[in-house]
Structure formats: C-alpha cells, structure tokens
Coordinates of C-alpha atoms in Angstrom, one line a residue:
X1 CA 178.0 53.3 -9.9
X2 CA 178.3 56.9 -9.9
X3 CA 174.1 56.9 -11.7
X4 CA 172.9 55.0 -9.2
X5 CA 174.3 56.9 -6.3
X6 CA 172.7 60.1 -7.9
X7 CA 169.4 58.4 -8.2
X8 CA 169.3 57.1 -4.5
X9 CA 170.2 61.1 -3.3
X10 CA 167.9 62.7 -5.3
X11 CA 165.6 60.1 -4.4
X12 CA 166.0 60.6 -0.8
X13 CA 165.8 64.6 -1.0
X14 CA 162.4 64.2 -3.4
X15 CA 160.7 62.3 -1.3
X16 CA 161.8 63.6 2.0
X17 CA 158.8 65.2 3.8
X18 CA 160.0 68.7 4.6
X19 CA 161.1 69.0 0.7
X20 CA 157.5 69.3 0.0
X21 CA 157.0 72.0 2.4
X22 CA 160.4 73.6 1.4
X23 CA 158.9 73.6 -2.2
X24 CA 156.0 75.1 -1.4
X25 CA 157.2 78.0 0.7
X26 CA 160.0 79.1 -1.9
X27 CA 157.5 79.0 -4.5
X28 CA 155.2 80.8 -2.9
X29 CA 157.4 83.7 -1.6
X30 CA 158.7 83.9 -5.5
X31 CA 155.5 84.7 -7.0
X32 CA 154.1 86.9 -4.3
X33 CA 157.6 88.8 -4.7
X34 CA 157.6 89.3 -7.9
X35 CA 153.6 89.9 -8.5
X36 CA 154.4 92.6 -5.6
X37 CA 157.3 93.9 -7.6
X38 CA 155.1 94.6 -11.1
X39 CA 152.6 96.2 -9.2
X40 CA 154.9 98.4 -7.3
X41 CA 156.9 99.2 -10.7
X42 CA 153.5 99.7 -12.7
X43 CA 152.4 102.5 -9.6
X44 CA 155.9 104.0 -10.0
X45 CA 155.4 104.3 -14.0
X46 CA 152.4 105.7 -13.3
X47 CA 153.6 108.1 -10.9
X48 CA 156.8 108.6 -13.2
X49 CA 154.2 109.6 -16.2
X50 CA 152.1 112.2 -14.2
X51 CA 154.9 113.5 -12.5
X52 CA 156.5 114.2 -16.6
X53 CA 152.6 115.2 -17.9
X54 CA 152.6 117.7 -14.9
X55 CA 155.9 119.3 -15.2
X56 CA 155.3 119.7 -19.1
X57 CA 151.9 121.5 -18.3
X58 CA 153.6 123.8 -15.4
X59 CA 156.5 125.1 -17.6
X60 CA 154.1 125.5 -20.6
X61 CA 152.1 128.3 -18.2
X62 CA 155.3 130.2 -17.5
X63 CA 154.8 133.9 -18.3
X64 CA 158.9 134.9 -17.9
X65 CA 161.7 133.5 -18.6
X66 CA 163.4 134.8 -15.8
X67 CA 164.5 131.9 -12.6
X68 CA 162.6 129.5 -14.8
X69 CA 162.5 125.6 -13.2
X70 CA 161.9 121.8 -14.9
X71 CA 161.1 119.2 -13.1
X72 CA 162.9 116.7 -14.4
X73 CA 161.5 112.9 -13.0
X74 CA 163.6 109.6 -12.8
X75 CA 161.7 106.7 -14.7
X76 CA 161.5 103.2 -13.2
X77 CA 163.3 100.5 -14.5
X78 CA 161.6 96.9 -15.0
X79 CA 165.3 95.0 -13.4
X80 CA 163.6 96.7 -10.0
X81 CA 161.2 93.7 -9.9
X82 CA 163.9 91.0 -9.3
X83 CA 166.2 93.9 -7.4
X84 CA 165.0 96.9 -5.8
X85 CA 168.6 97.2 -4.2
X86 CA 169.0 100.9 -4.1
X87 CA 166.3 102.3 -6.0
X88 CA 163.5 103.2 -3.3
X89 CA 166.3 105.1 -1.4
X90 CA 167.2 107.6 -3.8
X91 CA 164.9 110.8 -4.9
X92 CA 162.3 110.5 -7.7
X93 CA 162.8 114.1 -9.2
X94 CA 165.4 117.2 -9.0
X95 CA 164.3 120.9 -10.1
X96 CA 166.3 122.1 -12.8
X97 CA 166.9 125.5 -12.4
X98 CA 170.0 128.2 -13.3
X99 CA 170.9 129.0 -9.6
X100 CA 170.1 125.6 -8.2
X101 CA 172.2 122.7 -8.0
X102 CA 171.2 118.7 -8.8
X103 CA 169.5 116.9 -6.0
X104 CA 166.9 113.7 -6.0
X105 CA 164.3 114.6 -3.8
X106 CA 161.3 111.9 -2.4
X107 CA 162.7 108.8 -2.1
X108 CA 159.9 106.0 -1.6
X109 CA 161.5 105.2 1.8
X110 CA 161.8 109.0 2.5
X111 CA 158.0 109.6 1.8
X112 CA 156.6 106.6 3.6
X113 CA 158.9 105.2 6.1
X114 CA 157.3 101.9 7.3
X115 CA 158.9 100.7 3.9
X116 CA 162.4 102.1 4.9
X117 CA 161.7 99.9 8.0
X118 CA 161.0 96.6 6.6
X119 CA 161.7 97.7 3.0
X120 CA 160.6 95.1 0.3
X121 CA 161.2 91.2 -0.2
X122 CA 162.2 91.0 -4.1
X123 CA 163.4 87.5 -5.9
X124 CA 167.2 88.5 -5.1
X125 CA 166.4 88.7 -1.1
X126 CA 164.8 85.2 -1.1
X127 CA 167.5 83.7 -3.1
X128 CA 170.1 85.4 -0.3
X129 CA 168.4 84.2 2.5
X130 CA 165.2 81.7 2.4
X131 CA 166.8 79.6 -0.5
X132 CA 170.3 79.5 0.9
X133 CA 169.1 78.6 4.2
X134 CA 167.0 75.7 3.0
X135 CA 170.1 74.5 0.8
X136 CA 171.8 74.7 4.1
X137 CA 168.6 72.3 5.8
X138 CA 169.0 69.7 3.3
X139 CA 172.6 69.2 2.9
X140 CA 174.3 69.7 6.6
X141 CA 173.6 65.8 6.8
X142 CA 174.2 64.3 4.2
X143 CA 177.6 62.9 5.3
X144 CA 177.6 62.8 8.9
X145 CA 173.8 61.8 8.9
X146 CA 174.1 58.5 6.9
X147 CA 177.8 57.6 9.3
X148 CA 175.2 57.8 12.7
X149 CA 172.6 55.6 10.6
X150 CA 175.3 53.1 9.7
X151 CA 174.6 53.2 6.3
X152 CA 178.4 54.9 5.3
X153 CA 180.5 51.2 6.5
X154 CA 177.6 49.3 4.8
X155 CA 177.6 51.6 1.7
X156 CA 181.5 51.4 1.6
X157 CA 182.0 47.2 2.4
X158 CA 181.3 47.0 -1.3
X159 CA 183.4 48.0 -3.9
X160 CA 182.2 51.9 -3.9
X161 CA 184.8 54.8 -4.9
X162 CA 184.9 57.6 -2.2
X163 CA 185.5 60.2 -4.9
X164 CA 182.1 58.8 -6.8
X165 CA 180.4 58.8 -3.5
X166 CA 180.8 63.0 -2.6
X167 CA 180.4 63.5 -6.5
X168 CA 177.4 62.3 -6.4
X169 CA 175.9 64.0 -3.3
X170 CA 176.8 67.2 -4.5
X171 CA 175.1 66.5 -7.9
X172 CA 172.1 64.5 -6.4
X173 CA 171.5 67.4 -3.9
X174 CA 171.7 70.1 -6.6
X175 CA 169.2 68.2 -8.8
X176 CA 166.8 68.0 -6.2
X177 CA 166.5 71.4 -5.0
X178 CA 167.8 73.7 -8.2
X179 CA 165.6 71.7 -11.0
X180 CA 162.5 72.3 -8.8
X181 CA 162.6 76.0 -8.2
X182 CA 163.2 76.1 -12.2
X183 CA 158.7 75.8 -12.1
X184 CA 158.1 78.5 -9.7
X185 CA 161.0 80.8 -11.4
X186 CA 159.0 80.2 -15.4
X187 CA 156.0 81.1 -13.5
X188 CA 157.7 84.5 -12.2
X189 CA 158.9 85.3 -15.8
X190 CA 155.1 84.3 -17.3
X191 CA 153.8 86.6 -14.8
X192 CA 156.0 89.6 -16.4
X193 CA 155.3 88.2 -19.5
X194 CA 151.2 88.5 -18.9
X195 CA 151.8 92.1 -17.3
X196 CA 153.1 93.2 -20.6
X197 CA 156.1 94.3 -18.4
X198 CA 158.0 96.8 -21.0
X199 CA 161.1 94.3 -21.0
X200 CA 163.8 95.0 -23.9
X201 CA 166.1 92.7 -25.3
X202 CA 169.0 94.1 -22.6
X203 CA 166.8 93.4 -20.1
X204 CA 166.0 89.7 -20.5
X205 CA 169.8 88.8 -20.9
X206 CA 170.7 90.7 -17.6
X207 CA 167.3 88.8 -16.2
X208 CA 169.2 85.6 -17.5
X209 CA 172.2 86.3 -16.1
X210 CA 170.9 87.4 -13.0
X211 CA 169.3 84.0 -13.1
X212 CA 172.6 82.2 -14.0
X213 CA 174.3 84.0 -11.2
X214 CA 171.6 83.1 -8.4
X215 CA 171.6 79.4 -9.4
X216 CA 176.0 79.6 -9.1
X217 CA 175.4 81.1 -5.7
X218 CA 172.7 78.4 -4.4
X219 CA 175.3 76.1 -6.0
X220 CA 177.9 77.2 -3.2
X221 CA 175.5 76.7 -0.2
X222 CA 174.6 73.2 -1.4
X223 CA 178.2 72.2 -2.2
X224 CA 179.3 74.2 1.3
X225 CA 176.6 72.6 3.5
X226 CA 178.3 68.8 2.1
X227 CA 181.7 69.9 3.4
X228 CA 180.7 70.7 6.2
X229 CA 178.8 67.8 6.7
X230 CA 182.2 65.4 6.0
X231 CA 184.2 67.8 8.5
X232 CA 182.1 66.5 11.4
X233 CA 180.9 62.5 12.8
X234 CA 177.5 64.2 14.4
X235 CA 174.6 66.2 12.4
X236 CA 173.6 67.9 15.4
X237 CA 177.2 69.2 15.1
X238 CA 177.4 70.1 11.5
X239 CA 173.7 71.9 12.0
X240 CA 175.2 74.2 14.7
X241 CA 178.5 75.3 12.5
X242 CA 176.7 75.5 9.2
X243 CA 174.1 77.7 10.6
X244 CA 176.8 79.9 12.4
X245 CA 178.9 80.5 9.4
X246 CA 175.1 80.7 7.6
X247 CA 174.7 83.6 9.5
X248 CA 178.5 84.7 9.2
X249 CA 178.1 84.7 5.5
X250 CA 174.9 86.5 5.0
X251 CA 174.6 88.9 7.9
X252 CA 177.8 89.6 9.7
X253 CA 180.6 90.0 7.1
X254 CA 178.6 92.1 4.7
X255 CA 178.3 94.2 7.3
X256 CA 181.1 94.5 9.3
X257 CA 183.2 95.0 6.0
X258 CA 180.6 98.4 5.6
X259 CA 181.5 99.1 9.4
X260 CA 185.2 98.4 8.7
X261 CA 185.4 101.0 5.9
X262 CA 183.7 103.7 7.1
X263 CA 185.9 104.0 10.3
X264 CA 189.4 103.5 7.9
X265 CA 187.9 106.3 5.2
X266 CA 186.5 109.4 6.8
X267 CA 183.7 110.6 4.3
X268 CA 181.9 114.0 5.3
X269 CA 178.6 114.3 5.8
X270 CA 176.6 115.8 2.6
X271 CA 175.3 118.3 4.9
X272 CA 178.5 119.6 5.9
X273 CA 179.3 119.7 2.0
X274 CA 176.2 122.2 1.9
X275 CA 177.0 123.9 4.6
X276 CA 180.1 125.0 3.4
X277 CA 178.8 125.7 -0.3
X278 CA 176.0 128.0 1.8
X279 CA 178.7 129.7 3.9
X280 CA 180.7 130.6 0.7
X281 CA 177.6 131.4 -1.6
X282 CA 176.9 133.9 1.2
X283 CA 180.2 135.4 1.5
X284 CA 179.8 135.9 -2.5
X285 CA 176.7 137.4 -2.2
X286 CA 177.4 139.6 0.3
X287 CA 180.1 141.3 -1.8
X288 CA 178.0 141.4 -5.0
X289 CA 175.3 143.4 -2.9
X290 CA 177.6 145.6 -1.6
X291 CA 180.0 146.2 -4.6
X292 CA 176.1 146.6 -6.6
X293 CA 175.0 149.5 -4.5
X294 CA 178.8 150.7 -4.5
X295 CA 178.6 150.8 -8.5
X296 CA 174.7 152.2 -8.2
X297 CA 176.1 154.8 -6.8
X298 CA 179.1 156.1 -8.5
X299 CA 176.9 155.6 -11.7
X300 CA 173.8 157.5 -10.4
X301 CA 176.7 160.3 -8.7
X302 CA 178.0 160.5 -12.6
X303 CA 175.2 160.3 -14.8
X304 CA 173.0 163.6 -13.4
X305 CA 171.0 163.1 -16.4
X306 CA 168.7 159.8 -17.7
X307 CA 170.1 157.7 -20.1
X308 CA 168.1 154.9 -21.5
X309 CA 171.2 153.4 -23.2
X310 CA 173.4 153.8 -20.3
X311 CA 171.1 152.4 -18.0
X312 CA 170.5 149.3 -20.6
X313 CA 174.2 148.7 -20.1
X314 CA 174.4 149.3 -16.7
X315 CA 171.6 146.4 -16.1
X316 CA 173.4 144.1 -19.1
X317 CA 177.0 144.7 -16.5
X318 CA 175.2 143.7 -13.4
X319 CA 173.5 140.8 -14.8
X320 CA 176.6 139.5 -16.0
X321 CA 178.0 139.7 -12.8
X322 CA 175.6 138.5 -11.0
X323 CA 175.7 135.1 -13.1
X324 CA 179.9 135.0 -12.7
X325 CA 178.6 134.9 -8.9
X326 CA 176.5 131.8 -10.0
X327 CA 178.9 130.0 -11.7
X328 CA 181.6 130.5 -8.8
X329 CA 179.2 129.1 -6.4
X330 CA 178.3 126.3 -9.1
X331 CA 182.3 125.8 -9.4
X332 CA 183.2 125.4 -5.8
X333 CA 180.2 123.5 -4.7
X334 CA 181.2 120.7 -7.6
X335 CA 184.7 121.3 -6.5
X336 CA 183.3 119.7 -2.7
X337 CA 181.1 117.8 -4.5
X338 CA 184.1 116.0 -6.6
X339 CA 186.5 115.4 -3.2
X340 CA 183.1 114.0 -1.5
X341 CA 182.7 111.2 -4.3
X342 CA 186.6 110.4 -4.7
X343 CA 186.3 110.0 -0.7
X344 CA 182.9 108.0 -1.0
X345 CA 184.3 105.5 -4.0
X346 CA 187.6 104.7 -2.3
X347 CA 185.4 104.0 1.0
X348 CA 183.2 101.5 -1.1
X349 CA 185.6 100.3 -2.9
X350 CA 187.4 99.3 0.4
X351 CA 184.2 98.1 2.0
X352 CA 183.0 95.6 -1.4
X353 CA 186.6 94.0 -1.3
X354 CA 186.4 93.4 2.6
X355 CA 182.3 92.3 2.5
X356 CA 183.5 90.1 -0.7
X357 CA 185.0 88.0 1.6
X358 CA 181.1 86.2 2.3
X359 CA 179.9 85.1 -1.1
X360 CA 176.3 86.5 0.2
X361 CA 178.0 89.6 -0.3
X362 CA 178.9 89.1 -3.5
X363 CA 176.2 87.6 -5.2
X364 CA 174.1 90.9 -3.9
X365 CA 176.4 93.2 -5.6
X366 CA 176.4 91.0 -8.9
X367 CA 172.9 91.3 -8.5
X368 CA 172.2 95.1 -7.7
X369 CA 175.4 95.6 -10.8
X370 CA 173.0 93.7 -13.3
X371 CA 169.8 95.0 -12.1
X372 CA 171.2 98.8 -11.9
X373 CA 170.4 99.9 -8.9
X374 CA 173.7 99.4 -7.3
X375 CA 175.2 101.9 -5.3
X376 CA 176.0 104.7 -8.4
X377 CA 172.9 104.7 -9.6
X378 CA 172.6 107.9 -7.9
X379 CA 175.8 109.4 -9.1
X380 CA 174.7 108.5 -12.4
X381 CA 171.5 110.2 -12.5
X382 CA 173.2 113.2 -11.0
X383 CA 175.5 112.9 -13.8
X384 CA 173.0 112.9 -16.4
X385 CA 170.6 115.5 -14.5
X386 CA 173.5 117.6 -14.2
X387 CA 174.6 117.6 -18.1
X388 CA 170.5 118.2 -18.7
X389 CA 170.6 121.0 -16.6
X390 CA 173.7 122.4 -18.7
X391 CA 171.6 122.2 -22.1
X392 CA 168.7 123.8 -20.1
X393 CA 170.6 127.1 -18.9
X394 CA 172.2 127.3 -22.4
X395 CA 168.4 127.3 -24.1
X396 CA 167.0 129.7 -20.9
X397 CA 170.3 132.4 -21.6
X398 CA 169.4 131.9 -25.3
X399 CA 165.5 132.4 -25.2
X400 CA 166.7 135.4 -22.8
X401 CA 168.8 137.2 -25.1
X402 CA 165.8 136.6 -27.6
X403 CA 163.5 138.1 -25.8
X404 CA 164.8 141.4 -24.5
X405 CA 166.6 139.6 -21.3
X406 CA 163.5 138.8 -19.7
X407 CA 164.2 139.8 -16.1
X408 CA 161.8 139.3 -14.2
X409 CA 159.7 138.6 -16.4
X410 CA 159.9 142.1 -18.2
X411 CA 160.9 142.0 -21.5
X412 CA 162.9 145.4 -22.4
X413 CA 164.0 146.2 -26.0
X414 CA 166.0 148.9 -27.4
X415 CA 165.6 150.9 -31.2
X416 CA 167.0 153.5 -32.8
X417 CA 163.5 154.4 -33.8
X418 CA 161.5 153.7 -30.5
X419 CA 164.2 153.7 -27.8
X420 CA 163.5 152.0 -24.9
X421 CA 160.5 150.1 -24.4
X422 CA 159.1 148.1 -21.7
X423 CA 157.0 145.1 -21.7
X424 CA 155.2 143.6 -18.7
X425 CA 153.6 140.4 -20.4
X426 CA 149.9 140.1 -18.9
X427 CA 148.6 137.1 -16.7
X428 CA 147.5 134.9 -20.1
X429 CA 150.8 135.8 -21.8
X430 CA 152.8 132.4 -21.5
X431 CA 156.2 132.1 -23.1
X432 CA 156.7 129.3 -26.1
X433 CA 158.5 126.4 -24.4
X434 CA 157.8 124.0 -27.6
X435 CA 161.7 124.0 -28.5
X436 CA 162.8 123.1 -24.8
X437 CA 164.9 120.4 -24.5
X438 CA 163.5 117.6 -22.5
X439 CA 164.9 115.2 -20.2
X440 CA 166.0 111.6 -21.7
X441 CA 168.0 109.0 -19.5
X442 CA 170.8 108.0 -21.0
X443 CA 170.6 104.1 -21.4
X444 CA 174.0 103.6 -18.9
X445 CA 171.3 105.1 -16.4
X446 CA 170.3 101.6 -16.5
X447 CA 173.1 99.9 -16.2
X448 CA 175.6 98.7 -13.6
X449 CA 179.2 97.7 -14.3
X450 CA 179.4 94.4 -16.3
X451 CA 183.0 94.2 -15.3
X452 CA 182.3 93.9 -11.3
X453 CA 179.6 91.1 -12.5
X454 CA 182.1 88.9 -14.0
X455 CA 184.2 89.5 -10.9
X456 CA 181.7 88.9 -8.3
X457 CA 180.3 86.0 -10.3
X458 CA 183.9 84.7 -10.3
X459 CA 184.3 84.9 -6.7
X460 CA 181.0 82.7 -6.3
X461 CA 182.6 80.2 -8.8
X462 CA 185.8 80.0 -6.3
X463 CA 184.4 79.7 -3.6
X464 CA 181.9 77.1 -4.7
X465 CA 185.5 75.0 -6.0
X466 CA 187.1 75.5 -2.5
X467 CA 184.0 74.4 -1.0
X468 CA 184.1 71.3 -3.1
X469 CA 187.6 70.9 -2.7
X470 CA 187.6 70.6 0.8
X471 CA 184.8 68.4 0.4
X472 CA 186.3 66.0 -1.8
X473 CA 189.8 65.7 0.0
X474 CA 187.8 65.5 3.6
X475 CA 186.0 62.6 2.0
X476 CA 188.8 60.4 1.2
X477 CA 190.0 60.6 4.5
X478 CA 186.7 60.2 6.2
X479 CA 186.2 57.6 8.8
X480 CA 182.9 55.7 8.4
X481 CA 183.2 53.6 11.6

C-alpha cells in the first residue's frame, strides 16, 4: 500500500503543470549562478596573479633596504563558486611593511559598490531561498488540499493506514522535487569540470557535503510544508502560515538574532581601535623626538671633536630605539586588537546560537563553514599575513645588518683599514631580493570549522524530525470529514 501511495504523489507532483515551470526556473538560475561564479573566480585568479607578478617586479627594483614594503595578495578559492559568503567583503591585499600593521585593503564590494548593493546570486542563495520557497509551493497542500477535494474520506473508507498515508507524502514529495534538481546540479559540476576549475581532492568532498547538506535542508521545507498542511482543514490557510513562517525562517530570525547580539555585546568600532593606537603611537613619538634631540645634544655638547666610531654608535643607539618605539606601538595595538576579537567572537557566538534558531540560518553557516568564507576568514588571513610579516622583518633586519644598516638607503661600513665609508647606491643599483621569503596561505586559510558543520548539519536533521513528528502525530488525529 505504502508503493502505491508514493507512486500516485509523485505522480501527481510530476505531472502537475507549475512543476514544469518550477523545473525550469531552478535549473536555469543554477547554471547561470554557477557559470557566473567561474567566471568571476577565473577574473579574480587573474587579478590575484598580476597583483603577485607585479609586487615581485616592484620589490625586485628596490634600491634600499630601508622602510621596504611587499604586497602580499589573498588568492581565490574555487568553494567561492557555490558560496561567496564573505569573501567579496574582505580586502584583496595588505602591505607588509616593518612599521605598518596587517590590514586587507579593496574589497570587491568596497571597489565597485553596485555589487555590495545587490551582491551576487551563488548555488547556496538559490537553495535558501528560490528552492525552499518552491518546496514550500508544492507541499502546503498536500493534506488539507486533497480533505476540500474529498478525496481524504474516500482515500480513508478503505482499509488505508494513516501512518502509511503521511509516510508516503513526505517521500513522494521529496522524490519529485529533490531527484529532479539532481540534472541541473551534474550539469553545474560538468561545467567546473569543463572550466578546468583547479578543484583538489578537499575541495570535491566539501562540494559533496555541501551538496549533502543543501539536499537535508530542502528535506526540512518539504517535510515542514506537509505539517503544516495537516495542522489546518483549508489550503488557502496553510499557504498564508507557511509563507509567514517562510519568511520567519529565512529573513527575520537570522536577522534579528544579528540585531539581538550586537545590542547585548558592545563591540567598538575598528576605527576607534585605530584611533587609539594613533593617539598612543603619537604620544611615543613625541618623546622619542624629543628625548633624540635631548641626547643629540648632550653628545654633540661632549664630543667637541669628530668621531667616526662614536658617531657609528650613536646612530646604531638611536636606531635601536627607534625600533623598541615600533614594537611598543605593534604591542599595544595587538593588545586592542586582541580585546576587539574576544569582544567580536563572544558577539557571534551569541548571535549564530540565537539566528540557529531558523534552520535557514543554519544551513548558511554550514555552508559559508565548508566553503571557507565564513565569518573568520578574515581573522585568519590576518593571522597568516601577520606571522608573514614576522618572517619578513626578521629577513629585512638581517639583509640590514648585512649591508651596512642600510638607512635610508645608504649603506655605511666601518674598517680598521678604511674607517668610515659611505655608500649612496645609484639609481640602477637594486638590492638582491632572490632569498625573500614569499607569501604562501596556509591551507586552514581555506577552511572553515568542520566541527560547527556537523553541528549546524545536526540542527537541520532535528528539525527536519520535529517537523515530521508533528506531522505524523497531527495525522493520526486528523479529521477527513
């Protein structure tokens, strides 16, 4: 019994006549998504390499070692094509310099802002809302719709088990709406295939998953628009409170959980995190200058007489100093930095367990987690850019010491034989950068937390029980009449 009562749903959804346009449309936002998405990510590569090839040539003309800067470039990930999530709103690049901090500069949204206004439509923002919506369209009915045709007391004055009957619903509406957008989704992955999309073996099982997880969350709409459908005796009734909590789930609680957070967990603005790293860098400054020209001149007010060796040291002393002024400034800004992100993760962490609440809002972060461009993925390239930057003063102070100190861009050497000499290099002069270390992401660049995957997948899965639960218990009690 419980066969033939799939085969007459998904006989009624296939050959329903809005299925066909349904069809259509979903398949035809999914490839124009995703052949958008290669060719956005291919630019972006492209970009990415120039920006590298440019950098390498701009730093391989530098004639001193002194204040020397590396543009360092963040490369494009192929999971972007299914999930842009965060990555258009971050920076590109961040100069690496000794007395400059971290910071991505020129976001996509930031450079052209009619994308920040309608930003892009990727595979995981059709499955969120198109997809969900139709699921929604096809199943707020089922129930209610065949009780106002009569066919529920004709269907149930022969011997036909309740518990078989919503079963079957469930899985006849899920075959005829998931199996189809199977065709258009292989089409999607032949398209990345045919791009020669640089796709490793990581990448296709988070693509999988990601696939695995969109399918459970589908799932939930179809088996939530059944219940709903066997809480109410009208479709026109069942339409108007699926589409309300439609909208509840997708647009409001994500939202007002964000909203909910930020007023609970005060976070300062990043420019008032500069402003006081500016207002104590200042302060710092202001005594080096003065305590420099106090020790110029007690040393000058000493020393009547030149000497090149005293001098030497006297430069070698104030250089020191000047980079224990650097480092300070470094130390307290990362000091504000550190209390800004402890602020900003216990004000996510608040806001993803309130918006978790709306399965919507959990399948996005499972989504953005397995694609990588969650919310840290800027924290993370800071992180990496930052321990780069590290390795690149280390080899700057080294190549410095190597070459006579190099300030700016003078290179001064001391012998017992020639005593002090001075070298201005000359405009074709360049210094040897072949040993520089460059910029690699690390591979966790890449990846989002596995861990908050399995638990927003998980959430999906309860809910989509619940759902079904109420279902199947609202069904046994159901009056067909």
């Amino acid at each position: 019994m419980l066969k033939h009562l799939i085969h007459k749903e998904l006989k009624a959804i296939l050959l329903s006549p809005k299925f066909f346009t349904t069809f259509g449309i979903c398949s035809l936002l999914l490839l124009i998504s995703v052949s958008i998405g290669i060719k956005e990510y291919q630019a972006q590569l492209k970009q990415y390499e120039t920006g590298v090839n440019l950098a390498n040539q701009e730093i391989s003309e530098e004639t001193s070692w002194h204040n020397l800067e590396y543009k360092a470039s963040r490369r494009p990930d192929p999971m972007q094509i299914f999930v842009s999530g965060l990555s258009n709103d971050i920076g590109r690049w961040s100069l690496i310099s000794p007395e400059g901090s971290v910071k991505l500069k020129h976001s996509i949204y930031s450079d052209d802002l009619i994308f920040a206004v309608f930003r892009f439509v990727d595979f995981a923002f059709i499955v969120q809302v198109v997809l969900t919506l139709f699921a929604i369209l096809f199943t707020y009915d089922a129930v209610c719709g065949e009780r106002e045709q009569g066919m529920l007391r004709l269907l149930f004055a022969n011997a036909v088990n309740r518990s078989h009957y919503i079963t079957a619903k469930i899985i006849g509406a899920w075959l005829g709406l998931v199996v189809p957008i199977l065709i258009p989704t292989i089409l999607c992955l032949l398209i990345v295939i045919i791009f020669q999309v640089p796709l490793t073996s990581e990448h296709w099982i988070k693509l999988i998953t990601f696939l695995g997880v969109s399918g459970l969350f589908f799932t939930f709409f179809i088996v939530f628009g059944v219940f709903i459908s066997s809480m109410t005796r009208r479709s026109s009734i069942s339409f108007l409170i699926s589409l309300m909590l439609w909208v509840l789930f997708v647009l409001i609680i994500p939202r007002v959980g964000i909203m909910t957070a930020g007023q609970i967990v005060r976070v300062p603005r990043l420019a008032e995190i500069e402003g006081q790293r500016d207002a104590f860098a200042k302060d710092k400054w202001d005594l080096f200058y003065k305590g420099m020209i106090q020790r110029a001149r007690e040393y000058y007010a000493e020393n009547k007489e030149q000497d090149e060796m005293a001098e030497w040291r006297r430069m070698e002393e104030e250089d020191s100093l000047r980079k224990e002024v650097i480092k300070d400034i470094e130390n307290h800004y990362n000091k504000l930095l550190d209390e800004l992100n402890r602020r900003r993760a216990a004000r996510g962490k608040l806001a993803f367990n309130l918006s978790r609440l709306s399965p919507a809002s959990a399948y996005q972060l499972a989504a953005s987690d397995l694609a990588g461009t969650d919310i840290g993925i800027k924290s993370r390239y800071n992180e990496s850019m930052s321990r780069y930057r590290n390795s690149f003063i280390e080899y700057v102070e080294r190549k410095q010491k190597e070459n006579g100190g190099g300030m700016a861009g003078i290179n001064i050497r001391m012998s017992s034989e020639s005593g002090l000499s001075i070298q201005v290099p000359q405009a074709n002069d360049v210094i040897g950068v072949s040993d520089m270390p460059k910029y690699v992401p690390e591979e966790s660049i890449y990846s989002g937390g596995m861990e908050n995957v399995v638990i927003n997948a998980g959430l999906i899965s309860l809910y989509t029980i619940l759902a079904f639960a109420g279902a199947f218990i609202r069904m046994l009690k159901y009056d067909v009449r």
